[in-house]
Short mmCIF file of N, CA, C and O in Angstrom, two decimals:
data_model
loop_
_atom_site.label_atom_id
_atom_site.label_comp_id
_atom_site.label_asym_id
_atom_site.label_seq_id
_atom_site.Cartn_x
_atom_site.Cartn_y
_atom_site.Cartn_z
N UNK A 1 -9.24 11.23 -85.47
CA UNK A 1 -8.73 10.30 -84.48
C UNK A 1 -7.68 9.41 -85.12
O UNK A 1 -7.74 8.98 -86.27
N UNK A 2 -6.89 9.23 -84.42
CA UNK A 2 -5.59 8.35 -84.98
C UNK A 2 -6.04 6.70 -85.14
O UNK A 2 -6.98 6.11 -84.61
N UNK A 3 -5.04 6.22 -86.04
CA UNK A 3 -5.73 4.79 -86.48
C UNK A 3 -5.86 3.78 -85.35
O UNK A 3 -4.99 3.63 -84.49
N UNK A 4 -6.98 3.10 -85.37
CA UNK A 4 -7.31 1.71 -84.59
C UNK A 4 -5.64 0.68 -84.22
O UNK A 4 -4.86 0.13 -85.00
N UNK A 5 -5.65 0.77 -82.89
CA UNK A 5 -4.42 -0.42 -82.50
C UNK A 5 -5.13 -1.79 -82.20
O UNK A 5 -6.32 -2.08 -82.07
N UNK A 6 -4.07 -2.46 -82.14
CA UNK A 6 -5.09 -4.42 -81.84
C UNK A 6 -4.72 -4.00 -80.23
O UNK A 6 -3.78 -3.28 -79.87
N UNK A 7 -5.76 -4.66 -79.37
CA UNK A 7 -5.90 -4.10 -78.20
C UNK A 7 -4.25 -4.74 -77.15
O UNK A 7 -3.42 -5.63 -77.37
N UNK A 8 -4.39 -3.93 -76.25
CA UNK A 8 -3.02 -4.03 -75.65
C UNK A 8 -2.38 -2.81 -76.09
O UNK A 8 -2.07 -1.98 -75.24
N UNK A 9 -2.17 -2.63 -77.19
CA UNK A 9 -0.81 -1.66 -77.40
C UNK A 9 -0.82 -0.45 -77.22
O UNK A 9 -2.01 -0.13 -77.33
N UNK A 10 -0.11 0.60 -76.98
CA UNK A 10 -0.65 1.57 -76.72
C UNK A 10 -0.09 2.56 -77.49
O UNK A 10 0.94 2.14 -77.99
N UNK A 11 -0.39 4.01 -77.87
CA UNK A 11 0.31 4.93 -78.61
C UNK A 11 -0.45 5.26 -80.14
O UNK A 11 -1.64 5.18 -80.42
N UNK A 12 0.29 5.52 -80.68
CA UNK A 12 -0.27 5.63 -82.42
C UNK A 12 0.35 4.71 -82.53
O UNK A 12 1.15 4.26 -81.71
N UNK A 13 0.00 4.16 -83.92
CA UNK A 13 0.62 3.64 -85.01
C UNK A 13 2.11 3.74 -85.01
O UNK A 13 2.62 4.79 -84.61
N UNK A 14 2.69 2.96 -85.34
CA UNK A 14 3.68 3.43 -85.97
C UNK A 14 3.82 3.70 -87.12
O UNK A 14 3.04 3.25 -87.96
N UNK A 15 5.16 4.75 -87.54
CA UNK A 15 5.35 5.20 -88.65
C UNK A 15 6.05 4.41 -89.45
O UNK A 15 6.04 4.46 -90.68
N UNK A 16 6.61 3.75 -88.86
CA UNK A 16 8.14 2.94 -89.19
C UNK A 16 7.06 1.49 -89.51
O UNK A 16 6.39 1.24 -88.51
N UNK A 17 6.88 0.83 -90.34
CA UNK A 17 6.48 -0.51 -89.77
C UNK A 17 7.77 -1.47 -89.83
O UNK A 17 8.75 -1.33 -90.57
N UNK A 18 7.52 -2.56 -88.83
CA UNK A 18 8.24 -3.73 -89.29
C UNK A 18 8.38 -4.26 -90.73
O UNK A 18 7.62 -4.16 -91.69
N UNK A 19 9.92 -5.02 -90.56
CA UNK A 19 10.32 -4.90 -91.83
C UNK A 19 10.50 -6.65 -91.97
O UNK A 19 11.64 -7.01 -92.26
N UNK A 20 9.37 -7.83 -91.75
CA UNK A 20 10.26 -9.05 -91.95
C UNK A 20 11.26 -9.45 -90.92
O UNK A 20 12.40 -9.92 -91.04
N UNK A 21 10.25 -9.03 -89.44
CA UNK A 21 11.60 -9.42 -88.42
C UNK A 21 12.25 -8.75 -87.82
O UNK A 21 12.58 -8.93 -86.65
N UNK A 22 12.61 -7.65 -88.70
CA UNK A 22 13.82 -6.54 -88.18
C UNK A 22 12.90 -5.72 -88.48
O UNK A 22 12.03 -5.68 -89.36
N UNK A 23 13.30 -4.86 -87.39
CA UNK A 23 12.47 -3.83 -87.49
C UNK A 23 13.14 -1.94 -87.54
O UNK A 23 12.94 -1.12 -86.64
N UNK A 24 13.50 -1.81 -88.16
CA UNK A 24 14.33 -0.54 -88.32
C UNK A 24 14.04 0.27 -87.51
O UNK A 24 14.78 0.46 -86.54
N UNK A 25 12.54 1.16 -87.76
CA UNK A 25 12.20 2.14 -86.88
C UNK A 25 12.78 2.89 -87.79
O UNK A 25 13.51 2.52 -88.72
N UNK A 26 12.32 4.35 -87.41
CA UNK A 26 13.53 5.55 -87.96
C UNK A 26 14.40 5.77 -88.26
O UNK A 26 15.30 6.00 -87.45
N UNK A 27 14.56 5.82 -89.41
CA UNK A 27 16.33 5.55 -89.32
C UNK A 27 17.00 6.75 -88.34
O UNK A 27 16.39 7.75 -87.97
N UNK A 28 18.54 6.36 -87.98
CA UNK A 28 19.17 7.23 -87.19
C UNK A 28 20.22 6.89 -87.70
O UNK A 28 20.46 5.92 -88.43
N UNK A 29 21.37 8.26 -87.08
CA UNK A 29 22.52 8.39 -87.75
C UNK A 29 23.27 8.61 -86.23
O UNK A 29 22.95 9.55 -85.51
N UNK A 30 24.30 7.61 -85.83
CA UNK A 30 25.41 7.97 -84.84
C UNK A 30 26.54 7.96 -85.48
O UNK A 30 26.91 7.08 -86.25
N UNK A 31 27.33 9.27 -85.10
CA UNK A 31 28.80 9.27 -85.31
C UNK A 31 29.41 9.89 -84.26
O UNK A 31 28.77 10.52 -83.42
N UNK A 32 30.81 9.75 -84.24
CA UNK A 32 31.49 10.66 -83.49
C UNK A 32 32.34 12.22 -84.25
O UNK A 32 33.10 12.30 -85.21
N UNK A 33 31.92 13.04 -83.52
CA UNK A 33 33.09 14.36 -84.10
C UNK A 33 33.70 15.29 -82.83
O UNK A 33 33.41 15.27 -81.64
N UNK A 34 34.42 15.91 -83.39
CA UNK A 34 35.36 16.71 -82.41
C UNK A 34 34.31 17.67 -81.34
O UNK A 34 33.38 18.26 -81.88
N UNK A 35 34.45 17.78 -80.05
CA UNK A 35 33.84 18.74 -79.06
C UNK A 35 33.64 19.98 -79.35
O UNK A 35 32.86 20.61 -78.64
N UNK A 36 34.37 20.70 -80.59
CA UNK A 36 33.80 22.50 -80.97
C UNK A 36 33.00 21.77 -82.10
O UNK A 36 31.90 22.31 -82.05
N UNK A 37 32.98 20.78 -83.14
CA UNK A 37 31.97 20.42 -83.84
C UNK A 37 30.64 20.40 -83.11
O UNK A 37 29.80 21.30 -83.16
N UNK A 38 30.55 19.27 -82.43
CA UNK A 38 29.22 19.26 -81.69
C UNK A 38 28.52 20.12 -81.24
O UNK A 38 27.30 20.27 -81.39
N UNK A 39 29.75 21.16 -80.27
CA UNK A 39 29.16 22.46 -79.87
C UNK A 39 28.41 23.32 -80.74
O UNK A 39 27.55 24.05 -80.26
N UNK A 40 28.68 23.30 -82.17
CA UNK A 40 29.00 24.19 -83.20
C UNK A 40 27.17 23.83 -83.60
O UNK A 40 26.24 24.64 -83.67
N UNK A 41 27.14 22.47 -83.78
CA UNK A 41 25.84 21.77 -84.45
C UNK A 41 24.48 22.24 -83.58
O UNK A 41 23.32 22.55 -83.85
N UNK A 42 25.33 22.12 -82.30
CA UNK A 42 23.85 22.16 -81.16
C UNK A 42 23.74 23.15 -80.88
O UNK A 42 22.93 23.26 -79.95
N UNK A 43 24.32 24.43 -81.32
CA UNK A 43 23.74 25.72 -81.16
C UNK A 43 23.15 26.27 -82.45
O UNK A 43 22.98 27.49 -82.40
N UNK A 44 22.86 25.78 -83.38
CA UNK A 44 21.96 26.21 -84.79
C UNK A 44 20.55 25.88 -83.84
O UNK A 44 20.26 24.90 -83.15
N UNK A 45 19.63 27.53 -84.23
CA UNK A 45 18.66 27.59 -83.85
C UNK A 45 17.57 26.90 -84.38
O UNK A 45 16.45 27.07 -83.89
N UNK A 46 17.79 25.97 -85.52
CA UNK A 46 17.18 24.70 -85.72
C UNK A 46 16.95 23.96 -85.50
O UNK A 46 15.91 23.40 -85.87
N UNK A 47 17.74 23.56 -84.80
CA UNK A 47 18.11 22.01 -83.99
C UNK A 47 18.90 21.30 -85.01
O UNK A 47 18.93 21.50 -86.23
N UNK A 48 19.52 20.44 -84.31
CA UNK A 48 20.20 19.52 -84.44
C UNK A 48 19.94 18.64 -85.68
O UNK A 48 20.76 18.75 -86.58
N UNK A 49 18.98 17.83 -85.85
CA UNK A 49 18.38 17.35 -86.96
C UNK A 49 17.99 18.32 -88.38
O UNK A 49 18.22 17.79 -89.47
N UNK A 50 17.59 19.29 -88.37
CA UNK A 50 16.85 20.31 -89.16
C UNK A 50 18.74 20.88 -89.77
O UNK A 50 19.03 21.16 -90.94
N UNK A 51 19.37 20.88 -88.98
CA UNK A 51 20.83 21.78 -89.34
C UNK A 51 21.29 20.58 -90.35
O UNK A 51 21.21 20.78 -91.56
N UNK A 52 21.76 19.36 -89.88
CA UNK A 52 22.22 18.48 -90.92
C UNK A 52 21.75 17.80 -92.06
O UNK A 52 22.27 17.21 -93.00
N UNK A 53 20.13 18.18 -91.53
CA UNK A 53 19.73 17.50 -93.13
C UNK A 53 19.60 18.96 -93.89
O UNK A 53 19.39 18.72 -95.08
N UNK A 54 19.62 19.88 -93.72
CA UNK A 54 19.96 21.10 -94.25
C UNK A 54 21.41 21.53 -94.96
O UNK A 54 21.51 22.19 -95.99
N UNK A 55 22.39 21.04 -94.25
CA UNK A 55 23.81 20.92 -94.85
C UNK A 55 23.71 20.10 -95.67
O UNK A 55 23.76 20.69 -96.75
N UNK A 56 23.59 19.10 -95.82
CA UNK A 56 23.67 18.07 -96.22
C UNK A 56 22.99 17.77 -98.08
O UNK A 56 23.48 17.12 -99.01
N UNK A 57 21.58 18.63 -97.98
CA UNK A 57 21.23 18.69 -98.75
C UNK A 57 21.60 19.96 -99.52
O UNK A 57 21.26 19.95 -100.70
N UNK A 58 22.19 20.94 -99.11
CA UNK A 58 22.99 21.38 -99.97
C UNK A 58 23.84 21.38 -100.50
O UNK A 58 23.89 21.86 -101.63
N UNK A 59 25.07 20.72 -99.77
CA UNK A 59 26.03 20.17 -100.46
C UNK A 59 25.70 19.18 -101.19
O UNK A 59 26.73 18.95 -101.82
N UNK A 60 24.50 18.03 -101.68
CA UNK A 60 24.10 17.68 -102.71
C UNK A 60 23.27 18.20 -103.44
O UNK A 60 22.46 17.47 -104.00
N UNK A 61 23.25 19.23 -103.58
CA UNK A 61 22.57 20.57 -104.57
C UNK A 61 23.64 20.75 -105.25
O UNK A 61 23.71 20.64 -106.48
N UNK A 62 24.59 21.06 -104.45
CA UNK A 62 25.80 22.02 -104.96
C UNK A 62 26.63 20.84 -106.11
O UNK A 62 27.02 21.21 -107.21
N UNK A 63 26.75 19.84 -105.77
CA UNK A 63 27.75 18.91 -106.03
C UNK A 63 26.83 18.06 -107.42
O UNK A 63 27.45 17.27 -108.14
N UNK A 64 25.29 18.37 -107.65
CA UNK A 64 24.83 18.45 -108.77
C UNK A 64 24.66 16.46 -108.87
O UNK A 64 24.86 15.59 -108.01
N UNK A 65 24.23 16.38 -110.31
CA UNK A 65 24.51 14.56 -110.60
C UNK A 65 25.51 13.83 -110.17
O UNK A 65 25.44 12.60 -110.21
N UNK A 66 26.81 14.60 -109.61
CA UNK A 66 27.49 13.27 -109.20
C UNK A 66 27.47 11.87 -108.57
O UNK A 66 26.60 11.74 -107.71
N UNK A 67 27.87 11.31 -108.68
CA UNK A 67 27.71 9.96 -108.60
C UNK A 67 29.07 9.24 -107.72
O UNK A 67 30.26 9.14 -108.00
N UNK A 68 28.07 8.72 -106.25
CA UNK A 68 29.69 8.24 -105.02
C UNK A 68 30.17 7.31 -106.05
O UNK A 68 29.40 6.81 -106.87
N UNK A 69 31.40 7.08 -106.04
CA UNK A 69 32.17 6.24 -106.59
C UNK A 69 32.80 5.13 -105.36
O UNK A 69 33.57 4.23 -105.67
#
């Protein structure tokens, strides 16, 4: 069974807790890119999320210890 809430609230837990006020939540990523990009992203049979942190982490595979400057 999922963890005990203080009464009222409803749902699970959260994953995210408050942070001091602010409360992040999940992080998320908005940007804008070109209309065959997007197209391009949202047809990987992964989804959407699963495709970019997948790119992403290979091109920091690939690109090894470097360091952003």
């Amino acid at each position: 069974m999922a963890e005990e809430r203080v009464p009222g609230k409803r749902g699970p837990k959260p994953k995210y807790e408050s942070n001091g006020g602010y409360q992040r939540g999940a992080p998320r990523l908005a940007t804008r890119v070109d209309p065959e990009v997007l197209e391009w992203i949202e047809s990987r049979p992964e989804g959407v999320r699963r495709y970019i942190e997948r790119v992403v982490r290979e091109d920091r595979d690939r690109l090894g210890d470097l360091k952003l400057r």
